Every structure is written in C-alpha cells, then in structure tokens.
Coordinates of C-alpha atoms and ligand atoms in Angstrom, one line a residue:
M1 CA 20.8 -10.9 -0.9
I2 CA 19.7 -7.2 -1.2
V3 CA 18.7 -5.9 -4.6
L4 CA 18.3 -2.2 -5.5
G5 CA 15.4 -1.8 -8.0
I6 CA 15.1 1.1 -10.4
E7 CA 12.0 1.9 -12.3
S8 CA 11.3 4.7 -14.9
S9 CA 9.2 3.2 -17.6
C10 CA 6.3 5.7 -17.5
D11 CA 5.5 8.5 -15.1
E12 CA 6.8 7.2 -11.8
T13 CA 10.4 7.6 -10.7
A14 CA 11.0 4.8 -8.2
C15 CA 13.8 3.1 -6.2
A16 CA 13.5 0.2 -3.8
L17 CA 15.7 -2.1 -1.7
V18 CA 14.4 -5.6 -1.4
E19 CA 15.9 -8.6 0.5
D20 CA 15.6 -12.1 -0.9
G21 CA 13.0 -11.1 -3.5
H22 CA 10.1 -10.3 -1.1
K23 CA 11.1 -8.4 2.0
V24 CA 10.9 -4.7 1.2
L25 CA 13.4 -2.7 3.1
S26 CA 12.3 0.6 1.5
S27 CA 10.3 1.6 -1.6
I28 CA 10.1 5.2 -2.8
V29 CA 7.8 6.3 -5.6
S30 CA 7.7 9.8 -6.9
S31 CA 4.7 10.3 -9.1
Q32 CA 4.6 12.8 -12.0
I33 CA 0.8 12.8 -12.1
D34 CA 0.5 16.5 -11.2
I35 CA 2.8 17.4 -14.1
H36 CA 1.0 15.4 -16.7
K37 CA -2.7 15.7 -15.7
I38 CA -3.1 19.2 -17.3
Y39 CA -2.4 17.5 -20.6
G40 CA -4.9 14.6 -20.0
G41 CA -2.1 11.9 -20.3
V42 CA 1.6 11.3 -20.0
I43 CA 3.9 13.4 -22.3
P44 CA 7.0 11.2 -23.0
E45 CA 9.5 14.0 -23.3
I46 CA 8.4 15.7 -20.1
A47 CA 8.4 12.3 -18.3
A48 CA 12.0 11.7 -19.3
R49 CA 13.2 15.1 -18.1
A50 CA 11.3 14.7 -14.8
H51 CA 13.0 11.3 -14.1
L52 CA 16.3 13.0 -14.7
D53 CA 15.5 15.6 -12.1
C54 CA 14.0 13.1 -9.5
F55 CA 16.4 10.1 -9.4
P56 CA 19.0 11.5 -7.1
A57 CA 16.5 12.5 -4.4
V58 CA 14.5 9.3 -4.7
L59 CA 17.6 7.2 -4.4
S60 CA 18.9 9.1 -1.3
E61 CA 15.5 8.8 0.4
C62 CA 15.4 5.1 -0.4
L63 CA 18.8 4.4 1.1
E64 CA 18.0 6.5 4.1
K65 CA 14.7 4.8 4.8
A66 CA 16.2 1.3 4.6
S67 CA 18.9 2.3 7.1
L68 CA 21.2 -0.5 6.0
S69 CA 23.9 -1.4 8.4
S70 CA 27.5 -1.6 7.1
S71 CA 27.3 -5.4 6.9
Q72 CA 24.1 -5.2 4.8
L73 CA 25.5 -4.1 1.4
I74 CA 23.6 -3.9 -1.8
D75 CA 24.4 -7.1 -3.8
A76 CA 23.0 -6.2 -7.2
I77 CA 21.0 -3.6 -9.2
A78 CA 17.9 -4.4 -11.2
V79 CA 16.5 -1.9 -13.7
T80 CA 13.4 -1.8 -15.9
Q81 CA 14.6 -2.5 -19.4
G82 CA 11.1 -2.2 -21.1
P83 CA 8.5 -2.0 -22.3
G84 CA 7.7 1.6 -21.7
L85 CA 8.5 5.1 -23.0
Q86 CA 11.8 5.1 -24.7
G87 CA 13.2 8.3 -23.3
A88 CA 12.0 7.5 -19.8
L89 CA 13.5 4.1 -19.9
L90 CA 16.8 5.5 -21.1
V91 CA 17.1 7.7 -18.1
G92 CA 16.6 4.8 -15.6
V93 CA 18.9 2.4 -17.5
S94 CA 21.7 5.0 -17.8
Y95 CA 21.3 5.9 -14.1
A96 CA 21.5 2.2 -13.1
K97 CA 24.4 1.6 -15.4
G98 CA 26.3 4.4 -13.8
L99 CA 25.6 3.1 -10.3
A100 CA 26.5 -0.5 -11.2
Y101 CA 29.8 0.6 -12.8
K102 CA 30.8 2.9 -10.0
N103 CA 30.0 0.2 -7.3
Q104 CA 31.1 -2.8 -9.5
L105 CA 27.7 -4.5 -8.9
P106 CA 25.9 -6.9 -11.2
L107 CA 23.2 -5.1 -13.3
I108 CA 20.0 -7.1 -14.1
P109 CA 17.7 -6.0 -16.9
V110 CA 14.0 -6.6 -16.0
D111 CA 10.8 -6.8 -18.0
H112 CA 8.3 -4.3 -16.5
I113 CA 5.2 -6.4 -17.3
H114 CA 6.7 -9.6 -15.8
A115 CA 7.8 -7.6 -12.8
H116 CA 4.2 -6.6 -12.0
I117 CA 3.5 -10.2 -11.2
Y118 CA 6.3 -10.2 -8.6
G119 CA 4.7 -7.1 -7.1
A120 CA 1.8 -9.4 -5.9
L121 CA 4.2 -11.5 -4.0
L122 CA 6.0 -8.7 -2.1
E123 CA 5.7 -9.1 1.7
Q124 CA 3.3 -12.0 1.1
M125 CA 5.1 -14.9 -0.4
G126 CA 8.7 -16.0 0.0
E127 CA 11.0 -18.2 -2.1
K128 CA 9.9 -21.4 -0.4
E129 CA 6.2 -21.0 -1.3
F130 CA 6.9 -19.6 -4.7
S131 CA 8.5 -22.8 -6.0
K132 CA 7.8 -26.0 -7.9
E133 CA 8.6 -28.0 -4.8
A134 CA 5.7 -26.2 -3.0
G135 CA 3.4 -27.1 -5.9
F136 CA 2.8 -23.5 -6.9
F137 CA 3.2 -24.0 -10.7
P138 CA 1.5 -24.0 -13.1
S139 CA -0.3 -20.8 -12.1
L140 CA -2.1 -18.1 -14.0
A141 CA -1.0 -14.4 -13.8
L142 CA -2.9 -11.4 -14.9
V143 CA -1.3 -8.0 -15.4
V144 CA -4.0 -5.3 -15.9
S145 CA -2.7 -1.7 -16.0
G146 CA -2.7 1.5 -18.0
G147 CA -0.4 0.0 -20.6
H148 CA -1.1 -3.7 -20.5
T149 CA -3.8 -6.4 -20.3
N150 CA -2.0 -9.7 -20.3
L151 CA -2.8 -13.2 -19.0
F152 CA 0.2 -15.5 -18.5
L153 CA 0.7 -19.1 -17.7
L154 CA 3.6 -19.3 -15.2
E155 CA 5.2 -22.6 -15.7
D156 CA 8.0 -21.9 -13.3
R157 CA 9.5 -18.9 -11.5
L158 CA 10.8 -17.4 -14.7
S159 CA 8.9 -19.1 -17.4
F160 CA 6.1 -17.0 -18.8
R161 CA 3.8 -18.1 -21.5
V162 CA 1.4 -15.4 -22.9
L163 CA -2.1 -16.8 -23.1
A164 CA -3.9 -13.5 -23.9
S165 CA -2.9 -9.9 -24.6
S166 CA -4.5 -6.6 -25.6
R167 CA -5.5 -6.1 -29.2
D168 CA -6.1 -2.4 -28.8
D169 CA -6.6 -0.2 -25.7
A170 CA -5.4 -1.7 -22.4
C171 CA -8.0 -2.0 -19.7
G172 CA -6.6 0.8 -17.5
E173 CA -6.3 3.0 -20.6
C174 CA -10.0 2.5 -21.3
F175 CA -10.8 3.4 -17.7
D176 CA -8.8 6.6 -18.2
K177 CA -10.5 7.5 -21.5
V178 CA -14.0 6.8 -20.2
A179 CA -13.3 8.8 -17.1
K180 CA -12.3 11.7 -19.2
L181 CA -15.6 11.6 -21.0
M182 CA -17.2 11.7 -17.6
G183 CA -15.3 14.8 -16.7
F184 CA -12.6 13.2 -14.4
E185 CA -8.9 14.0 -14.5
Y186 CA -6.2 11.5 -15.3
P187 CA -5.8 8.8 -14.0
G188 CA -9.5 8.1 -14.1
G189 CA -9.7 4.5 -12.9
P190 CA -9.9 5.2 -9.2
K191 CA -12.5 7.9 -9.8
I192 CA -14.8 5.5 -11.8
E193 CA -14.5 3.0 -9.0
K194 CA -15.4 5.6 -6.3
I195 CA -18.4 7.0 -8.1
A196 CA -19.8 3.5 -9.0
V197 CA -20.1 2.4 -5.4
G198 CA -23.7 1.4 -4.7
A199 CA -25.0 2.3 -8.3
N200 CA -27.0 -0.1 -10.5
D201 CA -24.3 -1.9 -12.6
H202 CA -27.0 -3.3 -15.0
F203 CA -28.7 0.0 -15.8
F204 CA -27.0 0.4 -19.2
D205 CA -26.7 -2.3 -21.7
M206 CA -23.0 -2.7 -22.6
P207 CA -21.5 -4.7 -25.5
K208 CA -20.1 -8.0 -24.4
V209 CA -16.7 -8.4 -26.0
R210 CA -16.0 -12.0 -27.2
I211 CA -13.0 -12.0 -29.4
H212 CA -12.9 -15.0 -31.7
S213 CA -9.2 -15.7 -31.4
E214 CA -10.0 -18.0 -28.5
L215 CA -7.3 -19.4 -26.4
G216 CA -5.9 -22.6 -27.7
E217 CA -2.8 -24.6 -28.4
G218 CA -0.1 -22.2 -29.7
R219 CA -2.6 -19.4 -30.0
V220 CA -3.0 -16.2 -28.0
A221 CA -6.4 -14.8 -27.2
S222 CA -7.1 -11.1 -27.2
F223 CA -8.6 -8.6 -24.8
S224 CA -10.2 -5.7 -26.5
Y225 CA -11.5 -2.4 -25.0
S226 CA -11.8 0.1 -27.9
G227 CA -15.3 -1.2 -28.9
L228 CA -16.5 -0.6 -25.3
K229 CA -15.0 2.9 -25.3
T230 CA -16.6 3.7 -28.6
H231 CA -20.0 2.4 -27.3
I232 CA -19.8 4.9 -24.4
V233 CA -18.6 7.8 -26.6
N234 CA -21.8 7.2 -28.7
L235 CA -24.0 6.7 -25.6
V236 CA -23.1 10.0 -24.0
R237 CA -23.0 12.2 -27.2
G238 CA -25.1 15.3 -26.8
K239 CA -26.2 14.5 -23.2
D240 CA -26.9 17.5 -21.0
E241 CA -25.8 18.1 -17.4
V242 CA -29.2 16.9 -16.0
W243 CA -28.7 13.5 -17.8
W244 CA -25.1 13.3 -16.4
E245 CA -26.3 14.1 -12.9
E246 CA -28.7 11.2 -13.0
N247 CA -26.6 8.7 -14.9
R248 CA -22.9 9.3 -14.2
A249 CA -22.7 6.7 -11.4
R250 CA -24.9 4.1 -13.2
L251 CA -22.7 4.5 -16.3
A252 CA -19.5 4.0 -14.3
A253 CA -20.9 0.9 -12.6
S254 CA -22.2 -0.6 -15.8
F255 CA -18.9 0.1 -17.6
Q256 CA -16.7 -1.4 -15.0
R257 CA -18.8 -4.5 -14.7
V258 CA -18.4 -5.4 -18.4
A259 CA -14.8 -4.3 -18.4
F260 CA -14.1 -7.0 -15.8
E261 CA -16.5 -9.6 -17.1
Q262 CA -14.3 -9.8 -20.2
I263 CA -11.3 -10.6 -18.1
R264 CA -13.2 -13.2 -16.1
W265 CA -14.3 -14.9 -19.3
V266 CA -10.7 -15.3 -20.6
V267 CA -9.6 -16.6 -17.2
D268 CA -12.5 -19.2 -17.3
Q269 CA -11.2 -20.3 -20.7
A270 CA -7.7 -20.6 -19.4
M271 CA -8.9 -22.8 -16.5
D272 CA -10.6 -25.1 -19.0
K273 CA -7.5 -25.4 -21.0
F274 CA -5.1 -25.9 -18.0
P275 CA -7.1 -27.9 -15.4
K276 CA -4.0 -28.3 -13.1
V277 CA -3.9 -24.5 -12.4
Q278 CA -4.8 -23.7 -8.7
N279 CA -3.5 -20.2 -8.3
L280 CA -4.1 -16.8 -9.9
I281 CA -1.8 -13.8 -9.4
V282 CA -3.4 -10.5 -10.2
A283 CA -1.2 -7.4 -10.7
G284 CA -1.0 -3.9 -12.2
G285 CA -2.7 -0.6 -11.3
V286 CA -6.2 -1.9 -12.0
A287 CA -5.8 -4.7 -9.4
A288 CA -6.5 -1.9 -6.8
N289 CA -10.2 -2.0 -8.0
N290 CA -12.6 -3.8 -5.6
C291 CA -15.2 -4.5 -8.2
F292 CA -12.4 -6.4 -10.2
R293 CA -11.6 -8.4 -7.0
E294 CA -15.3 -9.3 -6.7
Q295 CA -15.6 -10.4 -10.4
L296 CA -12.7 -12.8 -10.0
T297 CA -14.5 -14.5 -7.1
L298 CA -17.0 -15.6 -9.8
V299 CA -14.6 -17.7 -11.9
K300 CA -15.9 -21.1 -12.7
R301 CA -13.9 -23.1 -10.2
P302 CA -12.2 -22.1 -6.9
L303 CA -8.8 -20.6 -7.4
K304 CA -6.4 -19.2 -4.8
V305 CA -6.1 -15.5 -5.9
Y306 CA -3.0 -13.5 -4.9
W307 CA -3.5 -9.7 -4.9
P308 CA -0.7 -7.2 -4.5
K309 CA -0.8 -4.9 -1.4
L310 CA -2.3 -1.7 -2.6
K311 CA 1.1 0.1 -2.6
Y312 CA 2.5 -2.5 -5.1
C313 CA -0.4 -2.4 -7.6
S314 CA 0.9 0.6 -9.5
D315 CA 4.3 1.1 -10.8
N316 CA 7.1 0.8 -8.2
A317 CA 10.7 -0.4 -8.0
A318 CA 10.2 -3.1 -5.4
M319 CA 8.6 -5.3 -8.0
I320 CA 11.6 -4.7 -10.3
A321 CA 14.0 -5.8 -7.5
G322 CA 11.8 -8.8 -6.7
L323 CA 12.0 -10.2 -10.2
G324 CA 15.6 -9.1 -10.5
Y325 CA 16.4 -11.3 -7.5
Y326 CA 14.9 -14.4 -9.1
Q327 CA 16.7 -13.7 -12.4
Y328 CA 20.0 -13.4 -10.5
Q329 CA 19.4 -16.6 -8.6
S330 CA 18.8 -18.5 -11.7
T331 CA 21.8 -17.3 -13.7
P332 CA 24.2 -15.4 -11.5
N333 CA 27.1 -15.4 -13.9
Q334 CA 25.1 -13.7 -16.7
F335 CA 25.0 -10.3 -15.0
N336 CA 28.1 -8.1 -14.6
P337 CA 28.6 -4.3 -14.3
V338 CA 30.8 -4.0 -17.3
G339 CA 30.5 -5.4 -20.8
N340 CA 27.5 -7.2 -22.2
W341 CA 25.7 -3.9 -22.6
E342 CA 23.8 -5.1 -25.6
T343 CA 21.2 -6.8 -23.3
Y344 CA 20.2 -3.3 -22.2
A345 CA 19.8 -1.8 -25.6
R346 CA 16.7 -3.8 -26.5
F347 CA 14.2 -1.4 -25.1
G348 CA 10.6 -2.5 -25.4
S349 CA 11.6 -5.9 -26.7
G350 CA 9.9 -9.1 -25.7
L351 CA 6.5 -9.6 -24.1
G352 CA 4.1 -6.8 -24.1
K353 CA 5.3 -5.5 -27.5
G354 CA 2.4 -3.6 -29.1
D355 CA 0.8 -2.9 -25.7
H356 CA 2.1 0.7 -25.7
Ligands
KG4_1 O1 0.3 -0.3 -13.3 P1 0.1 1.2 -13.4 O2 0.4 2.1 -12.3 O3 0.8 1.8 -14.6 C1 1.1 1.1 -15.8 O4 2.1 0.4 -15.9 O5 0.3 1.3 -16.8 O6 -1.5 1.3 -13.8 C2 -2.1 2.6 -14.0 C3 -3.5 2.4 -14.4 C4 -4.2 3.7 -14.8 O7 -4.9 3.4 -16.1 C5 -5.3 3.8 -13.7 O8 -6.5 4.5 -14.1 C6 -5.6 2.4 -13.4 O9 -4.3 1.7 -13.4 N1 -6.2 2.2 -12.0 C7 -7.4 1.8 -11.8 C8 -7.6 1.9 -10.4 N2 -6.4 2.3 -9.8 C9 -5.6 2.6 -10.9 N3 -8.4 1.4 -12.6 C10 -9.5 1.0 -12.1 N4 -9.8 1.0 -10.7 C11 -8.9 1.5 -9.9 N5 -9.1 1.5 -8.6
ZN2 ZN1 3.1 -0.9 -15.0

C-alpha cells in the first residue's frame, strides 16, 4: 500500500510517498528557515503563506522522484492534523482534502508528535518487527524537538500513553534560545552541538532539574527547561567578548550535558516503573545530536535504542505517511475522501496540547 504524506505544521513544507509504512519511495522537504531566521523564530502568518506557495512544486518533485509505475497507484493520503501553527496546518489539510476529493482517496488525519516516532522506524523496521508478535511492545518513545519534549509508553502500534511532557519550554526551543544568547542564528541546536565538541562539559555548574511531579500510576511527569534557560541568561549577563571567546564552547558543552541528563533521568524512572520495557525509540529534531545519543547509552539498564536516520529527525512527510499507514491498516473503513470532515477540524487537539 502506497501512502502520500503531507506535512505543514511549522516551517517545513513536505510531501512523501511511503510503501507499507516504512519503505520511502521519495521524501521532499522544503525548509523556510531562510525566510524566518531574520526574525529569530518562525512567524506563523509568513509560514502559512509560504506553504501555500510551495506545495505544488514540492508535490510534483515528490511524484517525479518516486517514478511510480502505472500499476503503483497512491492508495491513501495522510496529512498532519496537529498540533502546530493553525494557519500552517490549515494550508496542508486543505491541500490534502482537495487531492483526496479529486482522486477519491481515503484521507487519514495524523498527529504530528506521534508521527515523529514512526520517523525512527523508516527504512529500518518493517511491519513484522514492529508488532506484538515480535515482542516489540511495551516500548518507550521519546519525541524531543523544537515544539515538544514527550515520553510515551507504546503499548501497541497505535496505543500511546503519555508518561512525561514539557511544563514550559521544549528542549529544542531551549537550545534555540540559548544559542541566540551565544550569538547564533535560528535554529541554534546544531550550532551548540558543533561548538561544544571537545569542550569541558563540567566547566560551568548548571541547575539539575528534578520536577516533583514524578512519574507514577495515572500521573504524568514533567520536563522543564525554562529554569535552565534563565540560569544561562543570568550567567552571561554583562560578559564581554573576551569572556565569550574563552567560554562559549564550555558553556555550550555544560548546557547540553544537563539538558540531556534531565531526559535520561526521566527515562530511568520509566524503566523502574515498566520493567518489561526493552526498547526505546528516540525521535524529533534534537535526536540528531550526538551528545544526546551518548547520554542515552548511560541509562540504568541496557535498552535497544532506535534512532531515526538523520534526514527523518526533523519535520518531514515520510513519518506522516508511516503513521497514516498503520492507522489505515487498523481501521480502513474509518477514512474516506468525502464526509466525516469534522475529524479534520480539531486542530491541535489531543496529545501535545500545551506544547506550543
Ligand atoms: O522536529 P523538528 O524539526 O521540529 C519541530 O517539530 O519542532 O525540531 C527542530 C528543533 C530545533 O529546535 C533545533 O534547534 C533542534 O530541533 N535541533 C537540535 C539539533 N538539530 C536540530 N538540537 C540539538 N542538537 C542538534 N544537533
Ligand atoms: Zn516536529
């Protein structure tokens, strides 16, 4: 089954064709970073207009790159329903609705945060391995990006239980804000990682964040990054260029170490709580960071960790098509090209609410 994925929740316009949930036939992402970086962050109205301009070209390139034969037709369309920027989502959903109606294809609404998890499976794990029969569940899944810091318990392919979510700034958002203080352009995460290589990551004392709402039965734990950000704002206040020259790399290294220790600490708690868990899927833009990858090797007992390929860490439409495929497999009769539009009207609903 071939699913066309459509993504427009933030500043990436993306289309992808994915076969059977994991084999990527083509994935095209058009980033708006150059448009937004002069403002230091994403401007929602500009993002929506840019999606409107970009979709036709992104879709044609996607279809061309996949070079489908006439027998390989698209079977369904999956589109990001939320959470994300309202105007940006509206463009993608309207575009997908039009395509689905014109071609009389089932339209599958997909949650962007859940879809990141499927991004880690693309081209790495097929339907057989990602199943109860193969003993894959229960597993943990982390989504760490510019808009979200979430830890889920995956009880089955489509059953997500939130174990922890962000109480204030998301992890990637904190990287971007700290990077801005250091004089780097948006998005700052990759720049912090680059400059920190080889620097002393214990040079600066950093606050250890231990939120009291610990993970427990029926309770959701929190990730928090605004205290860490404020600590750095205070630390660098009034510092001159000589200080920055000497300390920029040490500060980057110390910051990213504690930023990731917090996540490791919550994963450790989850492993205590769910001793049957053997696997951890890590996804979202921040999953590209090597220091993060090293931190997660230090969890309290061995876990098999699944990382997305670098091209599927950040926002893309292949992950949307991946999750759309599993949703369709589970309830094929629920999705149709006409009628039942109310499902698509609930922008930003469900998990991740409050993360934006
Ligand atoms: O998943 P994503 O593309 O978009 C959202 O859905 O938010 O994540 C983007 C975020 C940005 O905050 C960016 O700074 C961060 O991921 N990021 C990184 C790295 N690469 C991207 N953060 C730390 N280290 C990296 N190497
Ligand atoms: Zn995302």
